[in-house]
Amino acid sequence: MVSEVATSAMNDIMFFLLLFFLIASTLANPNIIKMSTPKSNNKIVTPKSIVVNIDATGKFSINHDPVNIDQLSSELQKRTNGNTDIPILVNADKTTAWENIVKVMNIGRQLNLKVLAATSPEK
């Protein structure tokens, strides 16, 4: 008499586990806006920062809240509460006009805030 272990259901279980983890990994960080960023070797990680997004059409948002460029200074001042240790992370599409990035940098300098640029790692 030969004993065998039935493993035919194991394939189905592994497929469903793989599918679950693939879906769960895409939902792990839903606040990310997909943008094509320039490449850099710099690996600066900021634990607490305010993210200013600039999309390819030149629209601004602070932590996913749309804001006009004229309101950007007052919004940043309100969100930092005068704390100059909170850096501003500029997340701009690589096709964004430099003029828009420089505007954010100038506003950050006026408010005495550090302004950092978000990049993708070089391959």
PDB file of C-alpha atoms in Angstrom:
ATOM      1  CA  MET A   1       0.000   0.000   0.000  1.00  0.00           C
ATOM      2  CA  VAL A   2       1.418   3.352  -1.110  1.00  0.00           C
ATOM      3  CA  SER A   3       0.463   6.602   0.649  1.00  0.00           C
ATOM      4  CA  GLU A   4       0.139   9.746  -1.425  1.00  0.00           C
ATOM      5  CA  VAL A   5      -0.552  13.340  -0.521  1.00  0.00           C
ATOM      6  CA  ALA A   6      -2.996  15.101  -2.818  1.00  0.00           C
ATOM      7  CA  THR A   7      -1.488  18.429  -3.865  1.00  0.00           C
ATOM      8  CA  SER A   8      -3.835  19.389  -6.683  1.00  0.00           C
ATOM      9  CA  ALA A   9      -5.542  22.058  -4.543  1.00  0.00           C
ATOM     10  CA  MET A  10      -2.154  23.518  -3.580  1.00  0.00           C
ATOM     11  CA  ASN A  11      -1.833  25.211  -7.007  1.00  0.00           C
ATOM     12  CA  ASP A  12      -5.147  27.006  -6.538  1.00  0.00           C
ATOM     13  CA  ILE A  13      -4.207  28.146  -3.050  1.00  0.00           C
ATOM     14  CA  MET A  14      -0.804  29.464  -4.188  1.00  0.00           C
ATOM     15  CA  PHE A  15      -2.421  31.321  -7.102  1.00  0.00           C
ATOM     16  CA  PHE A  16      -4.919  33.042  -4.811  1.00  0.00           C
ATOM     17  CA  LEU A  17      -2.197  33.953  -2.297  1.00  0.00           C
ATOM     18  CA  LEU A  18      -0.063  35.448  -5.068  1.00  0.00           C
ATOM     19  CA  LEU A  19      -3.035  37.389  -6.392  1.00  0.00           C
ATOM     20  CA  PHE A  20      -3.880  38.667  -2.906  1.00  0.00           C
ATOM     21  CA  PHE A  21      -0.335  39.923  -2.254  1.00  0.00           C
ATOM     22  CA  LEU A  22      -0.115  41.609  -5.659  1.00  0.00           C
ATOM     23  CA  ILE A  23      -3.352  43.497  -5.052  1.00  0.00           C
ATOM     24  CA  ALA A  24      -2.434  44.322  -1.437  1.00  0.00           C
ATOM     25  CA  SER A  25       0.971  45.691  -2.475  1.00  0.00           C
ATOM     26  CA  THR A  26      -0.604  48.137  -4.942  1.00  0.00           C
ATOM     27  CA  LEU A  27      -2.948  49.413  -2.232  1.00  0.00           C
ATOM     28  CA  ALA A  28      -0.198  49.802   0.387  1.00  0.00           C
ATOM     29  CA  ASN A  29       0.407  53.477  -0.398  1.00  0.00           C
ATOM     30  CA  PRO A  30      -2.707  54.983  -2.030  1.00  0.00           C
ATOM     31  CA  ASN A  31      -1.538  58.616  -1.566  1.00  0.00           C
ATOM     32  CA  ILE A  32       1.119  58.359  -4.239  1.00  0.00           C
ATOM     33  CA  ILE A  33       0.577  60.341  -7.417  1.00  0.00           C
ATOM     34  CA  LYS A  34       2.273  58.570 -10.320  1.00  0.00           C
ATOM     35  CA  MET A  35       4.714  60.923 -12.031  1.00  0.00           C
ATOM     36  CA  SER A  36       7.744  60.451 -14.178  1.00  0.00           C
ATOM     37  CA  THR A  37      10.581  62.033 -12.157  1.00  0.00           C
ATOM     38  CA  PRO A  38      14.203  62.684 -13.158  1.00  0.00           C
ATOM     39  CA  LYS A  39      16.928  60.240 -12.048  1.00  0.00           C
ATOM     40  CA  SER A  40      19.462  60.915  -9.250  1.00  0.00           C
ATOM     41  CA  ASN A  41      21.995  59.047  -7.106  1.00  0.00           C
ATOM     42  CA  ASN A  42      21.128  61.185  -4.056  1.00  0.00           C
ATOM     43  CA  LYS A  43      19.299  59.175  -1.369  1.00  0.00           C
ATOM     44  CA  ILE A  44      17.829  61.843   0.918  1.00  0.00           C
ATOM     45  CA  VAL A  45      14.899  60.564   2.957  1.00  0.00           C
ATOM     46  CA  THR A  46      12.845  63.011   4.971  1.00  0.00           C
ATOM     47  CA  PRO A  47      10.736  61.556   7.768  1.00  0.00           C
ATOM     48  CA  LYS A  48       8.239  64.431   7.954  1.00  0.00           C
ATOM     49  CA  SER A  49       7.784  66.809   5.078  1.00  0.00           C
ATOM     50  CA  ILE A  50       5.214  68.762   3.125  1.00  0.00           C
ATOM     51  CA  VAL A  51       4.902  67.568  -0.469  1.00  0.00           C
ATOM     52  CA  VAL A  52       4.243  70.124  -3.198  1.00  0.00           C
ATOM     53  CA  ASN A  53       3.181  68.318  -6.384  1.00  0.00           C
ATOM     54  CA  ILE A  54       3.465  69.978  -9.788  1.00  0.00           C
ATOM     55  CA  ASP A  55       1.980  67.992 -12.636  1.00  0.00           C
ATOM     56  CA  ALA A  56       2.900  68.223 -16.321  1.00  0.00           C
ATOM     57  CA  THR A  57       0.192  70.839 -16.943  1.00  0.00           C
ATOM     58  CA  GLY A  58       1.556  73.148 -14.210  1.00  0.00           C
ATOM     59  CA  LYS A  59      -1.138  72.551 -11.591  1.00  0.00           C
ATOM     60  CA  PHE A  60       0.019  72.744  -7.978  1.00  0.00           C
ATOM     61  CA  SER A  61      -1.143  70.711  -4.968  1.00  0.00           C
ATOM     62  CA  ILE A  62       0.037  70.424  -1.371  1.00  0.00           C
ATOM     63  CA  ASN A  63      -0.277  66.887  -0.002  1.00  0.00           C
ATOM     64  CA  HIS A  64      -2.890  66.170  -2.730  1.00  0.00           C
ATOM     65  CA  ASP A  65      -4.946  69.310  -1.960  1.00  0.00           C
ATOM     66  CA  PRO A  66      -5.143  71.512  -5.101  1.00  0.00           C
ATOM     67  CA  VAL A  67      -3.809  75.015  -4.538  1.00  0.00           C
ATOM     68  CA  ASN A  68      -3.264  78.061  -6.723  1.00  0.00           C
ATOM     69  CA  ILE A  69       0.301  79.419  -7.029  1.00  0.00           C
ATOM     70  CA  ASP A  70      -0.893  82.687  -5.473  1.00  0.00           C
ATOM     71  CA  GLN A  71      -2.099  80.808  -2.370  1.00  0.00           C
ATOM     72  CA  LEU A  72       0.974  78.558  -2.103  1.00  0.00           C
ATOM     73  CA  SER A  73       2.933  80.846   0.230  1.00  0.00           C
ATOM     74  CA  SER A  74       0.093  81.320   2.703  1.00  0.00           C
ATOM     75  CA  GLU A  75      -0.792  77.590   2.616  1.00  0.00           C
ATOM     76  CA  LEU A  76       2.817  76.576   3.330  1.00  0.00           C
ATOM     77  CA  GLN A  77       3.027  79.126   6.135  1.00  0.00           C
ATOM     78  CA  LYS A  78      -0.190  77.757   7.630  1.00  0.00           C
ATOM     79  CA  ARG A  79       0.939  74.116   7.357  1.00  0.00           C
ATOM     80  CA  THR A  80       4.414  74.688   8.820  1.00  0.00           C
ATOM     81  CA  ASN A  81       3.174  76.890  11.672  1.00  0.00           C
ATOM     82  CA  GLY A  82       6.441  78.819  11.584  1.00  0.00           C
ATOM     83  CA  ASN A  83       8.491  75.617  12.074  1.00  0.00           C
ATOM     84  CA  THR A  84      11.466  75.983   9.712  1.00  0.00           C
ATOM     85  CA  ASP A  85      12.632  72.396  10.354  1.00  0.00           C
ATOM     86  CA  ILE A  86       9.884  70.938   8.161  1.00  0.00           C
ATOM     87  CA  PRO A  87      11.277  70.523   4.631  1.00  0.00           C
ATOM     88  CA  ILE A  88       9.288  71.096   1.458  1.00  0.00           C
ATOM     89  CA  LEU A  89       9.549  68.188  -0.980  1.00  0.00           C
ATOM     90  CA  VAL A  90       8.901  69.238  -4.582  1.00  0.00           C
ATOM     91  CA  ASN A  91       7.480  66.342  -6.588  1.00  0.00           C
ATOM     92  CA  ALA A  92       7.401  67.600 -10.176  1.00  0.00           C
ATOM     93  CA  ASP A  93       6.900  65.756 -13.431  1.00  0.00           C
ATOM     94  CA  LYS A  94      10.091  65.768 -15.496  1.00  0.00           C
ATOM     95  CA  THR A  95       8.301  67.712 -18.238  1.00  0.00           C
ATOM     96  CA  THR A  96       7.312  70.492 -15.810  1.00  0.00           C
ATOM     97  CA  ALA A  97       8.587  73.949 -16.680  1.00  0.00           C
ATOM     98  CA  TRP A  98      11.509  75.022 -14.494  1.00  0.00           C
ATOM     99  CA  GLU A  99       9.717  78.296 -13.896  1.00  0.00           C
ATOM    100  CA  ASN A 100       7.149  76.494 -11.709  1.00  0.00           C
ATOM    101  CA  ILE A 101       9.827  74.661  -9.722  1.00  0.00           C
ATOM    102  CA  VAL A 102      11.760  77.909  -9.168  1.00  0.00           C
ATOM    103  CA  LYS A 103       8.574  79.599  -7.934  1.00  0.00           C
ATOM    104  CA  VAL A 104       8.221  76.942  -5.227  1.00  0.00           C
ATOM    105  CA  MET A 105      11.926  77.259  -4.352  1.00  0.00           C
ATOM    106  CA  ASN A 106      11.609  81.055  -4.037  1.00  0.00           C
ATOM    107  CA  ILE A 107       8.546  80.744  -1.800  1.00  0.00           C
ATOM    108  CA  GLY A 108      10.426  78.244   0.362  1.00  0.00           C
ATOM    109  CA  ARG A 109      13.403  80.595   0.632  1.00  0.00           C
ATOM    110  CA  GLN A 110      11.126  83.495   1.618  1.00  0.00           C
ATOM    111  CA  LEU A 111       9.655  81.335   4.400  1.00  0.00           C
ATOM    112  CA  ASN A 112      13.130  80.075   5.515  1.00  0.00           C
ATOM    113  CA  LEU A 113      12.243  76.462   4.607  1.00  0.00           C
ATOM    114  CA  LYS A 114      14.425  73.774   3.063  1.00  0.00           C
ATOM    115  CA  VAL A 115      13.228  72.802  -0.411  1.00  0.00           C
ATOM    116  CA  LEU A 116      14.153  69.355  -1.723  1.00  0.00           C
ATOM    117  CA  ALA A 117      13.435  67.797  -5.119  1.00  0.00           C
ATOM    118  CA  ALA A 118      11.878  64.335  -5.466  1.00  0.00           C
ATOM    119  CA  THR A 119      13.714  62.074  -7.906  1.00  0.00           C
ATOM    120  CA  SER A 120      13.684  58.433  -8.988  1.00  0.00           C
ATOM    121  CA  PRO A 121      16.771  56.260  -8.378  1.00  0.00           C
ATOM    122  CA  GLU A 122      19.178  55.903 -11.321  1.00  0.00           C
ATOM    123  CA  LYS A 123      19.470  52.448 -12.822  1.00  0.00           C
TER     124      LYS A 123
END
